[in-house]
Coordinates of C-alpha atoms in Angstrom, one line a residue:
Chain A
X1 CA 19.2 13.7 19.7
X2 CA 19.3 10.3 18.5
X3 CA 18.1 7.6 20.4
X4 CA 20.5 5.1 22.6
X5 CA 20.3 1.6 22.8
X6 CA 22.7 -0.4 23.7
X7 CA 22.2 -3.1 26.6
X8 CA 24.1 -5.8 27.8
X9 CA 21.7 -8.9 28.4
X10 CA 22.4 -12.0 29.9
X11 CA 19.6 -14.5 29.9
X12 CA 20.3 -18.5 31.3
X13 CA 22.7 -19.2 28.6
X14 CA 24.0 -16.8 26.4
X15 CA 25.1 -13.2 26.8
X16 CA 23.8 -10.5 24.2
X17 CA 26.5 -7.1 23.5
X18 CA 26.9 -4.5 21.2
X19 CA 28.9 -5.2 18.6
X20 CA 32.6 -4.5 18.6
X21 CA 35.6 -4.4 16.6
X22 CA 37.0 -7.5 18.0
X23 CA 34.0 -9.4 17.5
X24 CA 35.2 -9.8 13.7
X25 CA 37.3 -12.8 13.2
X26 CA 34.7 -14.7 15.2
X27 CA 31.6 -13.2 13.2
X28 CA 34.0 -14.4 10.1
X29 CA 33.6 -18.0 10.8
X30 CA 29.4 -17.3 11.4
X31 CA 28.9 -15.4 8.4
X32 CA 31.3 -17.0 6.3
X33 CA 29.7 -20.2 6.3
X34 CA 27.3 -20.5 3.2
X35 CA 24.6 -22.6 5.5
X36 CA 24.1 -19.5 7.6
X37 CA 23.6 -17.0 5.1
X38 CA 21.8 -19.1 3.1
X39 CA 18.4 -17.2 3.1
X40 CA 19.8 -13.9 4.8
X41 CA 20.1 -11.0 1.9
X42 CA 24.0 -10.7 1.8
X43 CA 27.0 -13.0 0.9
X44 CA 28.7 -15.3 2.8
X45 CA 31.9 -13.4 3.9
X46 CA 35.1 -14.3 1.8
X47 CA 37.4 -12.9 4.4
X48 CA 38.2 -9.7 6.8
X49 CA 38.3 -7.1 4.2
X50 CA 34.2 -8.1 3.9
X51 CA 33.9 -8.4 8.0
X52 CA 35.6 -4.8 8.3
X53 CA 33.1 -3.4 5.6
X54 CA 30.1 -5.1 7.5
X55 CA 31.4 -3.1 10.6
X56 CA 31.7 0.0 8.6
X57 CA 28.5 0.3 7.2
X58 CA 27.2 -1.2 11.1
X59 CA 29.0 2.1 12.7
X60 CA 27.6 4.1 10.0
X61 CA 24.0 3.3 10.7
X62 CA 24.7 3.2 14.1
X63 CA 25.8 6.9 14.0
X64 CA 22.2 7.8 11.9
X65 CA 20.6 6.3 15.3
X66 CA 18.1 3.9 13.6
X67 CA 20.5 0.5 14.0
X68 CA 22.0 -1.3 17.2
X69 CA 24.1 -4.3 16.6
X70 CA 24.9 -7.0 18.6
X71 CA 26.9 -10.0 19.1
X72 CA 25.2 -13.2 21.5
X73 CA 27.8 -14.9 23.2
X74 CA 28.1 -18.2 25.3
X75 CA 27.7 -16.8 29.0
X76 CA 30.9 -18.1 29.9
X77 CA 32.9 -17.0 26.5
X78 CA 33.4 -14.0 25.0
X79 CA 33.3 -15.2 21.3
X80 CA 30.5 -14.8 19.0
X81 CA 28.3 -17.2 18.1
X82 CA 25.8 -15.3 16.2
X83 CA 24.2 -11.7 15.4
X84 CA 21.3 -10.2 16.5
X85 CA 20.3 -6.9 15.9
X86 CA 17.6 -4.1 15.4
X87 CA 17.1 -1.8 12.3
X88 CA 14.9 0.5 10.4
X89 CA 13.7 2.5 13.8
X90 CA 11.0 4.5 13.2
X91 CA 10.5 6.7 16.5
X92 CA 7.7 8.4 15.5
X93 CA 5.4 5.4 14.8
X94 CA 7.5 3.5 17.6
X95 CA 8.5 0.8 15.7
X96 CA 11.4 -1.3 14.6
X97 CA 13.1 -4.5 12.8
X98 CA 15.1 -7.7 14.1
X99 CA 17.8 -9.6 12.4
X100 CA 19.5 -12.3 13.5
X101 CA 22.1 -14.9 12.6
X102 CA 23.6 -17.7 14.2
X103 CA 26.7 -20.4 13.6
X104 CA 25.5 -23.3 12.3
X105 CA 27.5 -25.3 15.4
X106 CA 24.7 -23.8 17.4
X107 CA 21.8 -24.6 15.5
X108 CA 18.7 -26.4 17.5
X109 CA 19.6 -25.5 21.0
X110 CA 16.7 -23.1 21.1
X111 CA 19.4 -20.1 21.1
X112 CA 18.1 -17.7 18.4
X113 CA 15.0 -17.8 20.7
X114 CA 16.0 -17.5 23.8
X115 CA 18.6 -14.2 22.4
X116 CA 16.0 -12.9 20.9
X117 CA 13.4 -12.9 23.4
X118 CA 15.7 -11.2 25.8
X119 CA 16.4 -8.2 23.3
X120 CA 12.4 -8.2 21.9
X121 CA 12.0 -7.8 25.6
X122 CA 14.4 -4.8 26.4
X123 CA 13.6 -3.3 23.1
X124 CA 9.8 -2.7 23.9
X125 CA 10.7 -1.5 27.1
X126 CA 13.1 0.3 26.9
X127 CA 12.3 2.1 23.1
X128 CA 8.6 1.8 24.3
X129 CA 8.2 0.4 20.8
X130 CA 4.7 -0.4 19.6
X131 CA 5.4 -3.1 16.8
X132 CA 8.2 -4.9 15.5
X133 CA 8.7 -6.6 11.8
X134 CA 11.0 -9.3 10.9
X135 CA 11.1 -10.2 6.9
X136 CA 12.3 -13.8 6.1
X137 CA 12.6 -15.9 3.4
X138 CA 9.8 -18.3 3.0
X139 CA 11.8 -21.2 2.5
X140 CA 13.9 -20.4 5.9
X141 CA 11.7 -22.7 8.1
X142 CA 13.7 -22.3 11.2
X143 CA 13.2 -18.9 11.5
X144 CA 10.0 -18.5 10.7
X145 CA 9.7 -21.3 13.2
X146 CA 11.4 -18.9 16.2
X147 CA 9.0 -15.6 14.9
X148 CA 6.0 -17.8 15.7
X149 CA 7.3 -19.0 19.2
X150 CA 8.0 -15.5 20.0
X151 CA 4.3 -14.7 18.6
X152 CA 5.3 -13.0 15.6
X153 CA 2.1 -13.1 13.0
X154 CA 3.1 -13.4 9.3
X155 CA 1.5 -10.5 7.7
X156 CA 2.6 -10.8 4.0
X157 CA 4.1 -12.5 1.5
X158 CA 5.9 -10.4 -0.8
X159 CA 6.3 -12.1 -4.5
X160 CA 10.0 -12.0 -5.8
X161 CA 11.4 -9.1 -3.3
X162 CA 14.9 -9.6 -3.5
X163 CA 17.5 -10.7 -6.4
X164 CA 20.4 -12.5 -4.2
X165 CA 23.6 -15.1 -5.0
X166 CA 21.7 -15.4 -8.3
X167 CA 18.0 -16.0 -7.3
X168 CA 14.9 -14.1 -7.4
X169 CA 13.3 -15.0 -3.8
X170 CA 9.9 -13.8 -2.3
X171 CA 9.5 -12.4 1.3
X172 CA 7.5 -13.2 4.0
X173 CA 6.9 -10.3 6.2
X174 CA 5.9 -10.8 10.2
X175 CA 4.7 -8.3 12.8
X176 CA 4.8 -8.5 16.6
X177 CA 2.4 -6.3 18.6
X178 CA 3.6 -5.1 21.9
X179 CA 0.1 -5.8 23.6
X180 CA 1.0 -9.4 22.4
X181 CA 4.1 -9.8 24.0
X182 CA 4.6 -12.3 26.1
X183 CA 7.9 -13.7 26.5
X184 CA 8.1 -17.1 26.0
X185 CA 10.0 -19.5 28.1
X186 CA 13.1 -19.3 27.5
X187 CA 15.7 -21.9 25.9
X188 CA 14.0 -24.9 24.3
Chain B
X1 CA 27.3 5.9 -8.9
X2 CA 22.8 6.6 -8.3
X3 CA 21.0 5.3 -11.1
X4 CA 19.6 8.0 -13.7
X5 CA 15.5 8.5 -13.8
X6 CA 14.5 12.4 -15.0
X7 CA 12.0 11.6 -17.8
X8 CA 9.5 14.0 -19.1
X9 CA 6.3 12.3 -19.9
X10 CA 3.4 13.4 -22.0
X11 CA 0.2 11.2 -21.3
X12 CA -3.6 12.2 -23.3
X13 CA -4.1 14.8 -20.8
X14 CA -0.9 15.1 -18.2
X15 CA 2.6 16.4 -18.5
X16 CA 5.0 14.4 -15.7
X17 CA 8.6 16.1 -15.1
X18 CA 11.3 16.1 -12.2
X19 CA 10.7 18.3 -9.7
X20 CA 12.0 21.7 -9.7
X21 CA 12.9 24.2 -6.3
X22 CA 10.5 26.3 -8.5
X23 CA 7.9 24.0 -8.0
X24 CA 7.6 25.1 -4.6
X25 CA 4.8 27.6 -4.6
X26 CA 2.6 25.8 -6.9
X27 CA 2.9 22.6 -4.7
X28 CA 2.2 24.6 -2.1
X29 CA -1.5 24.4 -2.4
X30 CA -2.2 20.9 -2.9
X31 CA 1.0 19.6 0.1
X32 CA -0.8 22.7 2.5
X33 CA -3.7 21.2 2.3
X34 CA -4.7 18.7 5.2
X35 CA -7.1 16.3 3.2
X36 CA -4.5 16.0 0.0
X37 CA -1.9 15.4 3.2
X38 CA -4.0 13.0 5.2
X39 CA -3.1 9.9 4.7
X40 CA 0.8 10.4 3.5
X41 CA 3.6 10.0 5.6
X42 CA 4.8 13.8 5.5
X43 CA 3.3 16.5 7.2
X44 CA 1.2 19.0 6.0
X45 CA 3.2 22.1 4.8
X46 CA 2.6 25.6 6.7
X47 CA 4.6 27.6 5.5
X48 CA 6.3 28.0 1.8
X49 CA 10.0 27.1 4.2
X50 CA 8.7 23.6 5.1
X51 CA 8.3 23.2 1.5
X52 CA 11.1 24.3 0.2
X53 CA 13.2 22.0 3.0
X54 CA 10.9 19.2 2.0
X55 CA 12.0 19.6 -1.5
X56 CA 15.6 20.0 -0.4
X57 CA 15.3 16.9 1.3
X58 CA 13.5 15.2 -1.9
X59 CA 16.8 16.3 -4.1
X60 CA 19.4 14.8 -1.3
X61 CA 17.6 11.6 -1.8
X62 CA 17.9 11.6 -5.1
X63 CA 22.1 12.4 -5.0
X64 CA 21.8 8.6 -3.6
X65 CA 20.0 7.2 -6.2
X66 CA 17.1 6.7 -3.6
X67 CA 14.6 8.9 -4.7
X68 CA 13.1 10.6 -7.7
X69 CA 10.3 13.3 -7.6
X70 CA 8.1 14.6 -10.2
X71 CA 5.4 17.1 -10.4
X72 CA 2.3 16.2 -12.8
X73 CA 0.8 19.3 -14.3
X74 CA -2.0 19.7 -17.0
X75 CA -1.6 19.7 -20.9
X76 CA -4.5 22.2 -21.3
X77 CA -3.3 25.0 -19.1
X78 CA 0.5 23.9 -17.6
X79 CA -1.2 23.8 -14.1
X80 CA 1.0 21.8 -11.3
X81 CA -2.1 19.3 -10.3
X82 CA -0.2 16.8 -8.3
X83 CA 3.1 14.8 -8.1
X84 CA 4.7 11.3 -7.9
X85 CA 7.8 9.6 -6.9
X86 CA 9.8 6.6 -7.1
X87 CA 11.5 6.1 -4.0
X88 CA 13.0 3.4 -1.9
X89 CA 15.0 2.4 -4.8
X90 CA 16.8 -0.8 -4.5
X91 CA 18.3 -1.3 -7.8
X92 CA 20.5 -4.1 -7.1
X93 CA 17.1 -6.1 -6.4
X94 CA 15.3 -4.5 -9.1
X95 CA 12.9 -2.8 -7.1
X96 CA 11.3 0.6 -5.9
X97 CA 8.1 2.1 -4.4
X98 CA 5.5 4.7 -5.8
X99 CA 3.7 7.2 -4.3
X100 CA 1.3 9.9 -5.6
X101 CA -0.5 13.2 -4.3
X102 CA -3.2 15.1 -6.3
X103 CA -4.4 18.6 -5.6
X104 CA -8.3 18.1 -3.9
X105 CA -9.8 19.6 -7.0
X106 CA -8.2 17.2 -9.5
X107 CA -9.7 14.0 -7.8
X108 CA -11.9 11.8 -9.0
X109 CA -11.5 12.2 -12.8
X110 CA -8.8 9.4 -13.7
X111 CA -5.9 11.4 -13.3
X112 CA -3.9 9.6 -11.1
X113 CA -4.4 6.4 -12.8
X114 CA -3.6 8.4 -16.4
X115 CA 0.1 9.8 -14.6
X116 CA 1.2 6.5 -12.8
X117 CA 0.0 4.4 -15.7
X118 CA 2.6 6.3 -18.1
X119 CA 4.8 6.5 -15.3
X120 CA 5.4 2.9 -14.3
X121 CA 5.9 1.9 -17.7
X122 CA 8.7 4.3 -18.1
X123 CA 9.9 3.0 -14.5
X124 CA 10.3 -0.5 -16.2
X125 CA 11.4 0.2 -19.4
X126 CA 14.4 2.3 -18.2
X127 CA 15.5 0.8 -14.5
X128 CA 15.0 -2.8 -16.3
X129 CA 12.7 -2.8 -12.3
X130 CA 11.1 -6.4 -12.2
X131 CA 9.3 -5.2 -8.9
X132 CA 7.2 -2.3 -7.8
X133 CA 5.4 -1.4 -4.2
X134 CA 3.1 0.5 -3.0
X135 CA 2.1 1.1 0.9
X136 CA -1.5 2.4 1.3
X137 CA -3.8 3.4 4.6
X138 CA -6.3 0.9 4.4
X139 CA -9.1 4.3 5.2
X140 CA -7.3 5.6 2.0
X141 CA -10.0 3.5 -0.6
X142 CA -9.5 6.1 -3.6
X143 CA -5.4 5.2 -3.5
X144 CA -6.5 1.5 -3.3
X145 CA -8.7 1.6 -6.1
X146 CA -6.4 3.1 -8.2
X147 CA -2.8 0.6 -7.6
X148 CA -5.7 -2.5 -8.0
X149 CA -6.7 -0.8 -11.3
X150 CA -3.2 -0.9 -12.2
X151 CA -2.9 -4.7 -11.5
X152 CA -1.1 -4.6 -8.0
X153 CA -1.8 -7.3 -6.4
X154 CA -2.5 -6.8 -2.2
X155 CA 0.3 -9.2 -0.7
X156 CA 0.0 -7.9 3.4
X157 CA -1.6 -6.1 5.4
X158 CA 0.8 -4.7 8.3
X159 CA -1.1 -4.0 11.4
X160 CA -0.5 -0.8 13.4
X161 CA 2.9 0.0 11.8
X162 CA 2.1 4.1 11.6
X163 CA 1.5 6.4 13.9
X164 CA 1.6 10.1 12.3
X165 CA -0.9 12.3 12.2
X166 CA -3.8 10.4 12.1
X167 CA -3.1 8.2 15.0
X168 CA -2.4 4.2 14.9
X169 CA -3.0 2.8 11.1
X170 CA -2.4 -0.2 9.7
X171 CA -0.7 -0.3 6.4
X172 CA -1.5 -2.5 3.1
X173 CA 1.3 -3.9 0.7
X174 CA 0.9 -3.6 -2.9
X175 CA 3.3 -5.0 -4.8
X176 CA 3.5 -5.1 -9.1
X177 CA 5.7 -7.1 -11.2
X178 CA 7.1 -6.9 -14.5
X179 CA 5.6 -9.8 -15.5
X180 CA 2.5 -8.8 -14.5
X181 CA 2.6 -5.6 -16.4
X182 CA 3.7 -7.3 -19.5
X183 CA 0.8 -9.5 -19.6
X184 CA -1.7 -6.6 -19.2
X185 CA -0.1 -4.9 -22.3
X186 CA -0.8 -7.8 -24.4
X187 CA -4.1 -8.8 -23.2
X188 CA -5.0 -4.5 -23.1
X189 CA -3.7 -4.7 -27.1
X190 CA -6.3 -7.8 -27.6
X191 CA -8.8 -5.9 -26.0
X192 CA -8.6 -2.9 -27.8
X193 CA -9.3 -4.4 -31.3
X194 CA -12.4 -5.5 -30.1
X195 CA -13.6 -2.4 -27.6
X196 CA -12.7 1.4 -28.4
X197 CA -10.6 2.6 -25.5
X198 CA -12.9 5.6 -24.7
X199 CA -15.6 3.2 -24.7
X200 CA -14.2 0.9 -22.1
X201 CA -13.2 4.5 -20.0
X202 CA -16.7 5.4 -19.9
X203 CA -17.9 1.3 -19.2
X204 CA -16.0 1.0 -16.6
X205 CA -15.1 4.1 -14.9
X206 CA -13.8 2.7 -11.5
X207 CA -13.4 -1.2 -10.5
X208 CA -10.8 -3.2 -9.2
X209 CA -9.5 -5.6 -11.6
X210 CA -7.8 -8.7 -11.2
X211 CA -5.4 -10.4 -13.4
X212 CA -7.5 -12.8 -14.0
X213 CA -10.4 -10.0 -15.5
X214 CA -8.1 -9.1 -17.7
X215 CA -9.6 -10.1 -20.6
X216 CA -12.4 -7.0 -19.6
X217 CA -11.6 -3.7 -21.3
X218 CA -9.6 -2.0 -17.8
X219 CA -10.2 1.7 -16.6
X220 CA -7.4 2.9 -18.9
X221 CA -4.8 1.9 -21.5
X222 CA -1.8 0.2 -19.3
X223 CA 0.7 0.9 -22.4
X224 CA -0.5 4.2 -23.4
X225 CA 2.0 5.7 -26.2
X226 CA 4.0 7.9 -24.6
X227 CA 5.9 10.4 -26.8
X228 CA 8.6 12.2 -24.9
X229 CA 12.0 10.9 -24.0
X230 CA 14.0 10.7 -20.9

């Protein structure tokens, strides 16, 4: 039986769901936008045919049990400003990764933190995970910035990992213990 | 449409091949067997039905492209002593993983340096891969020893991410590039005018090398010729 996870969060400012058909034409203007996906390891989205694919392969993994996606919303809105999910759940060694991706309108507002604190949070407990990874590009300074707020410890750096829109990049790989969890205060 | 990897590789003493359903019985012995077992991230097989699923579950990978399993027998007598895989294979980034298991009685004479040596090589040469990984227990030394000898550099060490069958372990990231690679052929052709290659084997019969020692005769030939085709 394949494990569930699918909460709805609300922390002071922003509202975390799963993931949901209608999500699309907002998640187009996020991940459309070369800025965002800049350093994350897919294209910028040309137009819906790409945003239905995303949600295909999304449901797909979904259905294998080891992915949960997510959309983080204004509290008062319902449209999406940015992505977060978690991936690559292992059970047996309790363990699992975070993405996340956010419109470039709502960059430096301490968002990406404060969503993902609330879901690092429900994640561990609920999952009773033991460890969580998030891989990065070195070069992506803000979120390596919101890993080590959240107390994320980079743990490698993998030397030309991926090939993507033309260039071989290296990885930086960060771990999260849960008996080093604490959440950090949220928003800023 | 999966990528295409089924070479047969001969090697001084080793014969490498894909993996066969028929293998089952003769890998039976060395994947039964709790020390071979320890420190990968499969169980132990009991029974001649986990291994036959296991295999089974090898081969679906490998319909996706994903994975490709080989067994690694002896020249002298056609014995199964081991196997090897390329797995986790990413071939829009050029990439993939290795892993190895040798029966207990076939450690500790070169031989899983001698298969993965001939092995990567071929991995390069036909996947055009410009990256390879490996993902060893730190408690596993002998694995460690033998990636380092093959010029993988360690690039992380992730803390508690297992917990199988020998509790909480950490895990350390090897990873190899092509450029790497290339650079040991060339130096490991300079070094052989100079040194006999059986002479450097018995100099040096286990040491971590570094690129930068590269200009030492290494444990073995890292371009050995290798005869057979895919």
């Amino acid at each position: 039986m394949p494990v569930s996870f699918f909460p709805e969060i609300e922390t002071t400012r922003l509202r975390i769901r799963p993931v949901s058909q209608s999500d699309l034409s907002s998640l187009l203007a996020v991940n459309g936008d070369d800025s965002v996906t800049r350093y994350l390891p897919y294209s910028s989205w040309q137009d819906m045919a790409d945003a239905e694919a995303w949600y295909g392969r999304i449901m797909a993994l979904q259905e294998k049990g080891d992915t949960f996606q997510f959309v983080m919303t204004l509290r008062d809105h319902n449209d999406a400003i940015g992505t977060c999910l978690l991936f690559r759940l292992a059970e047996q060694s309790a363990r699992a990764e975070i993405g996340y991706a956010l419109g470039r309108d709502h960059w430096g507002k301490g968002y990406a933190l404060e969503a993902m604190s609330a879901l690092i949070d429900r994640a561990f407990s609920d999952l009773s995970l033991h460890r969580l990874e998030a891989e990065i590009d070195p070069r992506n300074a803000a979120s390596a910035k919101v890993l080590g707020r959240m107390g994320f410890v980079k743990e490698g750096l993998l030397r030309e990992r991926w090939r993507l829109k033309g260039e071989t990049t290296d990885s930086a790989l960060y771990g999260l213990l849960r008996p080093e969890w604490a959440r950090p205060a949220s928003g800023q | 449409m999966p990528v295409q990897f089924f070479p047969m590789i001969e090697t001084r003493r080793l014969w490498i091949r894909p993996m066969r359903m028929g293998d089952a019985a003769a890998l039976m012995t060395i994947n039964g067997d709790d020390e071979v077992m320890r420190f990968l991230p499969h169980p132990t097989w009991r029974t001649m039905a986990d291994g036959e699923a296991w295999i089974k579950g090898m081969f679906a990978l490998r319909e996706r492209g994903d994975t490709y399993s080989f067994v690694i027998s002896q020249r002298s007598d056609g014995n199964i002593i081991g196997s090897c895989f390329l797995f986790n294979v990413a071939i829009d980034n050029a990439r993939a993983e290795i892993g190895y298991g040798l029966s207990r009685r076939h450690w500790g004479r070169g031989y899983a340096t001698e298969a993965m040596t001939a092995f990567i090589s071929r991995a390069f040469a036909v996947l055009g891969l410009r990256r390879l990984e490996a993902e060893i227990d730190p408690r596993n030394t002998a694995s460690s020893r033998v990636v380092e000898g093959l010029g993988f550099l360690l690039e992380g060490l992730l803390r508690q991410r297992w917990n199988l069958k020998d509790g909480i372990a950490d895990a350390r990231l090897y990873g190899l590039l092509r450029s790497d690679w290339s650079a040991r052929c060339l130096a490991q052709v300079q070094t052989r005018k100079s040194i006999p290659a059986r002479n450097a084997f018995q100099r040096f019969p286990s040491h971590s090398i570094s690129l930068e020692a590269s200009a030492q005769p290494t444990l073995s030939a890292p371009c050995p010729p290798v005869r057979s085709s895919a």
